[in-house]
CSV table of C-alpha atoms in Angstrom, one decimal:
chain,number,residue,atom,x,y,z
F,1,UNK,CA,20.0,39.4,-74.6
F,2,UNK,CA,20.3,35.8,-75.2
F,3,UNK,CA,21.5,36.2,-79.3
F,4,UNK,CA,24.0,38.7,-77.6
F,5,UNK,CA,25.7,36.1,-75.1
F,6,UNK,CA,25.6,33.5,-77.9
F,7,UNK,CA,27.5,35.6,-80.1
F,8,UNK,CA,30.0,36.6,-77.1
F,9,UNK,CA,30.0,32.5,-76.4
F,10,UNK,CA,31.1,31.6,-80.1
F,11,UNK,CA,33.3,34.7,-80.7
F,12,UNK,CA,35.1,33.3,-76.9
F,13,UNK,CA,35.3,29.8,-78.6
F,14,UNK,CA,36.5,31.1,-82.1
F,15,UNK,CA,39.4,33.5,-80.2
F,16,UNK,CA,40.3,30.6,-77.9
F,17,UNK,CA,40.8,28.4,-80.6
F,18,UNK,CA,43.1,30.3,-82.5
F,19,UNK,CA,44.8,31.3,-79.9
F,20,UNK,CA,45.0,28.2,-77.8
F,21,UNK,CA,48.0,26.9,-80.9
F,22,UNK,CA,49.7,30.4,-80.6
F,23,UNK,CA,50.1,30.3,-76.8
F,24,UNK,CA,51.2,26.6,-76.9
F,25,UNK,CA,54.3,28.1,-79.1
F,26,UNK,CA,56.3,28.8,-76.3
F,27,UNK,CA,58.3,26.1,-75.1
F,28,UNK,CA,61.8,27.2,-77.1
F,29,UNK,CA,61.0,30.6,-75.7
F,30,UNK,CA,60.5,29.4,-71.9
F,31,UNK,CA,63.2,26.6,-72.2
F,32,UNK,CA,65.5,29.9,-73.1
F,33,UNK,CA,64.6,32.0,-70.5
F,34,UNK,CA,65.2,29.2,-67.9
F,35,UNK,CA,68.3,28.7,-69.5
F,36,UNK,CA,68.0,24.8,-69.6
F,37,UNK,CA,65.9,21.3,-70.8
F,38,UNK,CA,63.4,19.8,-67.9
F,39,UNK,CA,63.6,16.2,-69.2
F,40,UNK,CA,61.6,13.3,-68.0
F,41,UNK,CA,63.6,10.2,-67.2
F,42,UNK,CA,63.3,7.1,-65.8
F,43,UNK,CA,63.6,7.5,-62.2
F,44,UNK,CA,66.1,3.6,-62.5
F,45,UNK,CA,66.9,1.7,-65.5
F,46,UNK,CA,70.2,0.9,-66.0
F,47,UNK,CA,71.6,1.5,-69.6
F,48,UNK,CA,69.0,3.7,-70.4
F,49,UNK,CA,68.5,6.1,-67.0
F,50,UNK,CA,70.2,5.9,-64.1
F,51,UNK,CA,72.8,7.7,-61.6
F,52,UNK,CA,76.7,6.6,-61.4
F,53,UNK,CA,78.8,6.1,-58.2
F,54,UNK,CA,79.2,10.3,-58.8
F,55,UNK,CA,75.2,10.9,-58.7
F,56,UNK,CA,75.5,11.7,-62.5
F,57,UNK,CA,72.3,10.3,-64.5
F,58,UNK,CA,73.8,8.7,-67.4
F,59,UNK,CA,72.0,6.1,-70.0
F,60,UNK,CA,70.8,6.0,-73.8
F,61,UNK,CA,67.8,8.1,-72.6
F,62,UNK,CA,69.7,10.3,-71.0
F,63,UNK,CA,71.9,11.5,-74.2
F,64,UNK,CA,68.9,11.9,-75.9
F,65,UNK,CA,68.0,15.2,-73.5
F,66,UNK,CA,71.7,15.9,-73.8
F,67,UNK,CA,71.5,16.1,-77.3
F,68,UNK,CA,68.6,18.4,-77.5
F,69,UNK,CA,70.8,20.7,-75.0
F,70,UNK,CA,73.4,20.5,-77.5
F,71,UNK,CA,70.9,21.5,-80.8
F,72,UNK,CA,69.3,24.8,-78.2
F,73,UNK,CA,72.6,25.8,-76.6
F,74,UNK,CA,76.1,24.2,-77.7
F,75,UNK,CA,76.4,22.4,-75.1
F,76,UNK,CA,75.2,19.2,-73.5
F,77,UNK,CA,75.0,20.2,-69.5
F,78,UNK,CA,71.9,22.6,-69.8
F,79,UNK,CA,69.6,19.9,-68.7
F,80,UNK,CA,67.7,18.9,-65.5
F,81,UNK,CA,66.4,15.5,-65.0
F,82,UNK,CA,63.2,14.9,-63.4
F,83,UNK,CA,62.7,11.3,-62.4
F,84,UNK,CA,59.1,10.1,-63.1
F,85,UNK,CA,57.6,6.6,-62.7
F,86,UNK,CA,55.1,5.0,-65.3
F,87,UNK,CA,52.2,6.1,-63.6
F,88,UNK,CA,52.9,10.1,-63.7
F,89,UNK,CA,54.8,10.1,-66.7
F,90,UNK,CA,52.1,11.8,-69.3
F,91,UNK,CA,50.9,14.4,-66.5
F,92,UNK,CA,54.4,15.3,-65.8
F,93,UNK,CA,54.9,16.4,-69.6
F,94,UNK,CA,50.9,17.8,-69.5
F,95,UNK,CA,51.2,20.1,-66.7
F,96,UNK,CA,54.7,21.7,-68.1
F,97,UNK,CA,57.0,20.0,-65.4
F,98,UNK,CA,59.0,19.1,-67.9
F,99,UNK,CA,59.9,19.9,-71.2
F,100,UNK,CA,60.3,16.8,-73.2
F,101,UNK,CA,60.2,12.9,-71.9
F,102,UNK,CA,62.8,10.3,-73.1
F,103,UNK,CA,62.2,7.5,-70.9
F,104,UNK,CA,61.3,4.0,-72.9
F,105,UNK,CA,57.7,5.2,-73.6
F,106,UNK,CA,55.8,3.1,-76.4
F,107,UNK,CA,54.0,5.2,-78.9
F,108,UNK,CA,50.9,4.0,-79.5
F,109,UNK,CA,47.8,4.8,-81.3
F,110,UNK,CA,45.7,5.6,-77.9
F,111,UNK,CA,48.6,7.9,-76.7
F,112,UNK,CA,49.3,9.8,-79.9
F,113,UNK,CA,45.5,10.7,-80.5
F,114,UNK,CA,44.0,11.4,-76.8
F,115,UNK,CA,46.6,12.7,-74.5
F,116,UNK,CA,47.0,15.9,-75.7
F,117,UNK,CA,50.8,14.8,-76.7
F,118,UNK,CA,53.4,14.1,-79.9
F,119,UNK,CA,55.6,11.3,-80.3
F,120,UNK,CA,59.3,12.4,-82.1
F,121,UNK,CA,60.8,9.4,-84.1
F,122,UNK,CA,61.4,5.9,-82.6
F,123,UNK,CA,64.8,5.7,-81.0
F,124,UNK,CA,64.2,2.2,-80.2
F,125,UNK,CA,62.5,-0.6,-81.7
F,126,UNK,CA,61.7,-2.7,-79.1
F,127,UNK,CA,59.2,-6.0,-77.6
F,128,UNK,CA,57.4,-6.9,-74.4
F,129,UNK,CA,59.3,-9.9,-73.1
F,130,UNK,CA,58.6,-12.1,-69.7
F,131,UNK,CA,61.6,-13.7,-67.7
F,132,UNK,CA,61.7,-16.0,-65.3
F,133,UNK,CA,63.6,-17.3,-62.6
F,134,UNK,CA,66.4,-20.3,-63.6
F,135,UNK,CA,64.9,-22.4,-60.9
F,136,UNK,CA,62.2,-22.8,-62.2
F,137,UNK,CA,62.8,-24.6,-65.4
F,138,UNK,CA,60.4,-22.9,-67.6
F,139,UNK,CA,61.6,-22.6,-71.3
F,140,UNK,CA,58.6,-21.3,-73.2
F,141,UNK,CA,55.8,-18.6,-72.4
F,142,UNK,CA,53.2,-21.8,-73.0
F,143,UNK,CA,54.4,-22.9,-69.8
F,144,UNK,CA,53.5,-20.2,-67.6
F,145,UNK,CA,49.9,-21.3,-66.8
F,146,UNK,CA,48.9,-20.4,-63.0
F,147,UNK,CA,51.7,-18.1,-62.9
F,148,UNK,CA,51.8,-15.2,-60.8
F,149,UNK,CA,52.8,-12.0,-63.0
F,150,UNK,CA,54.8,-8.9,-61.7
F,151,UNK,CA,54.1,-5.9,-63.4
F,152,UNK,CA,53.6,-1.9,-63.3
F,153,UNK,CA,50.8,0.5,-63.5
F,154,UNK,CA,50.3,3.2,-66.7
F,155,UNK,CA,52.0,0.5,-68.9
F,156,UNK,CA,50.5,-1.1,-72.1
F,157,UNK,CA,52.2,-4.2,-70.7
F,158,UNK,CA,48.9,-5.4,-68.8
F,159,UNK,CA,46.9,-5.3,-72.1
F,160,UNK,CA,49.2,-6.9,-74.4
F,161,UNK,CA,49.7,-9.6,-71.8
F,162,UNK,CA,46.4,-10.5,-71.9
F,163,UNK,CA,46.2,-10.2,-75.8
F,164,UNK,CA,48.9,-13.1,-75.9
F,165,UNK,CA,47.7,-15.0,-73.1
F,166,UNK,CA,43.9,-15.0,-73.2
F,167,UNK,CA,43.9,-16.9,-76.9
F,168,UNK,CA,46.4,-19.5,-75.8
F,169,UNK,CA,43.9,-20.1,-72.9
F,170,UNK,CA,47.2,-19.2,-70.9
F,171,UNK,CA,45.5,-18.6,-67.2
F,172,UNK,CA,47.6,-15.9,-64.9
F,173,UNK,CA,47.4,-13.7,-62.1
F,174,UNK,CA,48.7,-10.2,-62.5
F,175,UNK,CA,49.8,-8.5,-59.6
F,176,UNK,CA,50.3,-5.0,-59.7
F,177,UNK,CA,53.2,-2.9,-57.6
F,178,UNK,CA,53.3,1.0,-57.5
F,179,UNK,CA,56.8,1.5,-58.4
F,180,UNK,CA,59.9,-0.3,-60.3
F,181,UNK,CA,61.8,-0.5,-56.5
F,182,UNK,CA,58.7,-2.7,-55.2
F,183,UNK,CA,58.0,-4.3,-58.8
F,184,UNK,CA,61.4,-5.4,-59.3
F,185,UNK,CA,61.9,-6.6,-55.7
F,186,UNK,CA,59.4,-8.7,-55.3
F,187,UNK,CA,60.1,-10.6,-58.7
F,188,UNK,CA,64.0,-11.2,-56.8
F,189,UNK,CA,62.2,-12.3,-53.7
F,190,UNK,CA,60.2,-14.8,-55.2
F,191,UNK,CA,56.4,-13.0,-54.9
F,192,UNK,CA,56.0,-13.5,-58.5
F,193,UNK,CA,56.8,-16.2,-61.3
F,194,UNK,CA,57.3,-14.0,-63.6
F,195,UNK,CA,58.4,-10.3,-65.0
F,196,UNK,CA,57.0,-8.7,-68.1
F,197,UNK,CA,58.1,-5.6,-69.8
F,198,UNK,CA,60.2,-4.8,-73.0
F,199,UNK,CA,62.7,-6.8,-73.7
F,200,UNK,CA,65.1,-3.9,-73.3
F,201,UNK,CA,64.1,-3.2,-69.7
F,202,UNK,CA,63.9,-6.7,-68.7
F,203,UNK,CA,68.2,-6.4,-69.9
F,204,UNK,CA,68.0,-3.6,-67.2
F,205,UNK,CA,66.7,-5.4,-64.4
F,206,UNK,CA,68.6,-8.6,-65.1
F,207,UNK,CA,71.7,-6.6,-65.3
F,208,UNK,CA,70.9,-5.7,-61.6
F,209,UNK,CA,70.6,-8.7,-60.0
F,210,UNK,CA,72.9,-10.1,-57.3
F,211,UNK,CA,73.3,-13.1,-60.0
F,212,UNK,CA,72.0,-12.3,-63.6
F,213,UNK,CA,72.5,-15.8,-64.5
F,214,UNK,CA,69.9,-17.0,-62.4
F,215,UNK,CA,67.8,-15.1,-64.7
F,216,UNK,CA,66.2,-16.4,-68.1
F,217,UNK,CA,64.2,-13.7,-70.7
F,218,UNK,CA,62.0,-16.1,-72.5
F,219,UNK,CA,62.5,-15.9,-76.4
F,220,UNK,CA,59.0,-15.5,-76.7
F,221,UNK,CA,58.4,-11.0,-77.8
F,222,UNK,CA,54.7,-11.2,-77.3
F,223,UNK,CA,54.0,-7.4,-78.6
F,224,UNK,CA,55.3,-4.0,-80.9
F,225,UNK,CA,57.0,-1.3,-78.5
F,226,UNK,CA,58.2,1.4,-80.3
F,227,UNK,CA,59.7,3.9,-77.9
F,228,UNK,CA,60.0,7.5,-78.3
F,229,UNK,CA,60.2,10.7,-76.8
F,230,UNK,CA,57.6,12.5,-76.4
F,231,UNK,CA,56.7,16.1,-76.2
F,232,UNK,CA,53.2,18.4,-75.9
F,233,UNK,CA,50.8,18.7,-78.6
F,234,UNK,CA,50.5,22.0,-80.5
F,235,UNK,CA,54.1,23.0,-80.5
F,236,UNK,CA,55.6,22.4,-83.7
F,237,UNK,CA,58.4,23.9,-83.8
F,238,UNK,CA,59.6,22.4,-80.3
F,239,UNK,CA,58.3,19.3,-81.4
F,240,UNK,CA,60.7,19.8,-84.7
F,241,UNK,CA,63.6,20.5,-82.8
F,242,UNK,CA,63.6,17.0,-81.1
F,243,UNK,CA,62.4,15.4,-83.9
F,244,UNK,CA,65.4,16.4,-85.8
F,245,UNK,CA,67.8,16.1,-83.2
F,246,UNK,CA,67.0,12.4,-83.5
F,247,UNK,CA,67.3,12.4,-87.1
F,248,UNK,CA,70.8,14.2,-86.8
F,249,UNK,CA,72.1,11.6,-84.7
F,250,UNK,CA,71.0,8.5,-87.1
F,251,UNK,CA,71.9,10.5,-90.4
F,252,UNK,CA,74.9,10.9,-89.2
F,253,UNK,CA,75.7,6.8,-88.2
F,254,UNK,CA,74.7,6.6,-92.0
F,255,UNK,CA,76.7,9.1,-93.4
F,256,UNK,CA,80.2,7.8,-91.1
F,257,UNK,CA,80.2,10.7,-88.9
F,258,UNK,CA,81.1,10.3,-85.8
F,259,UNK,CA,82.5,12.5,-82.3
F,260,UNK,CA,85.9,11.6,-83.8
F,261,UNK,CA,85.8,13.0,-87.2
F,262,UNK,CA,83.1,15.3,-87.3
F,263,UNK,CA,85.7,18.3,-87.8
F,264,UNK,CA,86.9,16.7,-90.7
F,265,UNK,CA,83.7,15.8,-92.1
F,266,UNK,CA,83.1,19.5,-92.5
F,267,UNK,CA,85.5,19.5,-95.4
F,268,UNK,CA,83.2,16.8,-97.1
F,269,UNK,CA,82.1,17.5,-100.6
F,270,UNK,CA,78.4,16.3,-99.5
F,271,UNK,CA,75.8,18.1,-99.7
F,272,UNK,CA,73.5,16.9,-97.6
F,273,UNK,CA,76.7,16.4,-94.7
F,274,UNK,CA,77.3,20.2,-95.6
F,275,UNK,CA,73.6,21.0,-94.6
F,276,UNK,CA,73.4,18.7,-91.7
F,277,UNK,CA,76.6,20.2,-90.0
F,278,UNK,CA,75.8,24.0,-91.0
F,279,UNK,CA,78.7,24.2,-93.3
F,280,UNK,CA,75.8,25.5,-96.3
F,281,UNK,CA,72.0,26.3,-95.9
F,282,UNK,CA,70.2,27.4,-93.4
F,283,UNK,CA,68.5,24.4,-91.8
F,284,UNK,CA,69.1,25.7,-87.8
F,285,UNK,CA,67.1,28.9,-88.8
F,286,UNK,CA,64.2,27.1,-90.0
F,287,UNK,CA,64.7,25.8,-86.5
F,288,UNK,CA,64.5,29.0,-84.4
F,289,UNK,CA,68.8,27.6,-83.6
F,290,UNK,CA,72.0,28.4,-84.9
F,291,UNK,CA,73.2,26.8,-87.8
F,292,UNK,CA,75.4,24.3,-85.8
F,293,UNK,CA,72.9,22.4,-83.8
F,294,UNK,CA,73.2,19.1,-85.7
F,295,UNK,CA,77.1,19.5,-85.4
F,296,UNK,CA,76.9,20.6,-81.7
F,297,UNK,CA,74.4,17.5,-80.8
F,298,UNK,CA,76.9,14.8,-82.8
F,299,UNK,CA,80.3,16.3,-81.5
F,300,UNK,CA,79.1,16.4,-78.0
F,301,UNK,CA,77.5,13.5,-78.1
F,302,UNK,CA,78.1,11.3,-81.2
F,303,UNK,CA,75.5,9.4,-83.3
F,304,UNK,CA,73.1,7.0,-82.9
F,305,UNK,CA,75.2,4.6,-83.0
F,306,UNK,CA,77.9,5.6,-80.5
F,307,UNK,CA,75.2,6.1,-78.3
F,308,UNK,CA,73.7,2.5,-78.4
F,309,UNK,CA,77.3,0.7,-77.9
F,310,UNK,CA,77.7,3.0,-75.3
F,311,UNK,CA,74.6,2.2,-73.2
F,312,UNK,CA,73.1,-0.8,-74.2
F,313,UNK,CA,75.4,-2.5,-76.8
F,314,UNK,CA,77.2,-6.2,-76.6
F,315,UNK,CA,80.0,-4.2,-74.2
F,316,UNK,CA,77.9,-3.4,-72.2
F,317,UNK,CA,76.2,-5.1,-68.9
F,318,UNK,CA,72.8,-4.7,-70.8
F,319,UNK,CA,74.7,-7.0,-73.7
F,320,UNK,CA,72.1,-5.8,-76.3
F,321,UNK,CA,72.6,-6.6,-79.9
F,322,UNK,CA,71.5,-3.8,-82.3
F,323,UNK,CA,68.7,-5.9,-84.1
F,324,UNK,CA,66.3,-3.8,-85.6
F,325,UNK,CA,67.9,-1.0,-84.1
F,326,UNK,CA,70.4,-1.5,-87.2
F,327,UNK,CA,70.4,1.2,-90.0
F,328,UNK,CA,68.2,0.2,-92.8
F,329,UNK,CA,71.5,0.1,-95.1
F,330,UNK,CA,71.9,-2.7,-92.5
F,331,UNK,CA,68.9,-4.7,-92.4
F,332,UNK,CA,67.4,-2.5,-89.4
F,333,UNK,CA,64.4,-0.1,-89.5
F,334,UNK,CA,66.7,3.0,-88.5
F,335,UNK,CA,66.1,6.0,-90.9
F,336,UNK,CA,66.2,9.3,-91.1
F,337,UNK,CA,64.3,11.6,-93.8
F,338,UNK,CA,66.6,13.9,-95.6
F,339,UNK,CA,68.2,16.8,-95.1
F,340,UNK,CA,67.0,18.7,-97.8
């Protein structure tokens, strides 16, 4: 009796684990049937996720989804945004309440390995920063001894704090608020010395202030922050299809196509433009999508450029220069493997 239930125990464990990858296939398939993305966003952060005067969510982030849309459908509106905070990011995405989440999330080694999820390629290259109030003088992060710190929960921004600060004997308090409303709020009031975050985000909430000027980001970056989106493990082929998406959109900075021209970039003598926009091969198939998905994503959207100068760039309130968010032809770390 007992051989028999071992055998029926391993013979359960061998079918679950072949069928465990099978059954995680399935997000295309259920994204089709409900006829639209569930993306994860940042519930406020202006430039990269946040709603206009019209109650439309616009931002960097936010054209990531839209472009993802564009690749599965044609078009860029079959998307629902689901607002998440730092704190329920990962189980939102775990438990299937969304789809995919592009919302300034740091890969990591930690992240990538034990929470059952899969980073797609960085869209932006980025580095935990601290600012400060003007008043206070302060120049340098060496100064900030005694200070109080604001920061947020489910963040690797705690940890690396303490990696900079603990070795340059830099002595702090770090006081914690549940949500970017409270955290940001009490940094304006005064409750804390200091804010921490990436350097992108710290843009965000500077932009935001009743005076930005009265706000200084410390040129000290005192950490990596490569942020991604991120989608569930053992789904390749969804996994693939924003992974490439991403790759579309800064291929096609590099190869000059843009919203404007893309029509006439299907005339190009390229190959690799002709596979890219589905003029030759069949790289959408390989894809489970029409041949068109790169096209569709870059016309409705434009590259990875045009998305940054729209968002985040010099223009912009953000005021963000492109930095190693350049194209490696440039000097930056952007590239895209081929498409071949």
């Amino acid at each position: 009796m007992i051989t028999k239930m071992v055998a029926f125990g391993l013979a359960a464990a061998a079918f679950s684990v072949f069928a465990a990858p099978a059954s995680a296939q399935a997000t295309l398939e259920a994204v089709r049937k409900r006829g639209k993305v569930l993306c994860g966003v940042s519930p406020t952060a202006p430039g990269f996720s946040y709603a206009d005067d019209k109650g439309v969510r616009q931002g960097f982030d936010v054209d990531v989804c839209r472009a993802v849309s564009s690749a599965v459908f044609g078009v860029p509106d079959k998307v629902d945004f689901v607002p998440l905070n730092t704190n329920v990011r990962f189980q939102g995405l775990q438990s299937g309440e969304v789809d995919l989440l592009s919302r300034q999330t740091t890969m990591t080694f930690s992240r990538d390995t034990s929470l059952g999820l899969d980073f797609a390629p960085v869209v932006f290259y980025d580095g935990q920063g601290l600012m400060v109030s003007a008043k206070l003088g302060v120049k340098s992060a060496a100064e900030l001894s005694q200070s109080a710190v604001c920061i947020l929960p489910g963040t690797t921004t705690l940890q690396n704090l303490e990696d900079y600060f603990k070795p340059r004997n830099i002595k702090y308090e770090a006081v914690v608020f549940e949500n970017p409303d409270e955290w940001r709020n009490a940094f304006f009031s005064g409750r804390c010395d200091v804010i921490t975050t990436d350097r992108s985000d710290l843009a965000s909430v500077r932009a935001i202030a009743n005076d930005p000027k009265q706000y200084v980001i410390l040129p000290e970056t005192i950490s990596k922050e490569p942020l991604a989106p991120v989608v569930r493990q053992n789904d390749s082929n969804w996994r693939d299809i924003v992974s490439w998406t991403v790759n579309a959109l800064i291929a096609a900075e590099e190869y000059g196509i843009t919203q404007a021209n893309i029509d006439e970039q299907l005339k190009s003598k390229d190959p690799e433009i002709q596979r890219l926009l589905g003029v030759n091969g069949d790289l959408g198939k390989m894809l489970s999508l029409d041949n068109k998905w790169a096209y569709n994503a870059i016309k409705q959207l434009g590259n990875y450029g045009e998305l940054f100068e729209r968002h985040l760039g010099e223009k912009t309130p953000l005021g963000l220069s492109r930095g190693p968010n350049q194209l490696w032809t440039k000097g930056g770390l952007l590239y895209s493997p081929p498409f071949r």
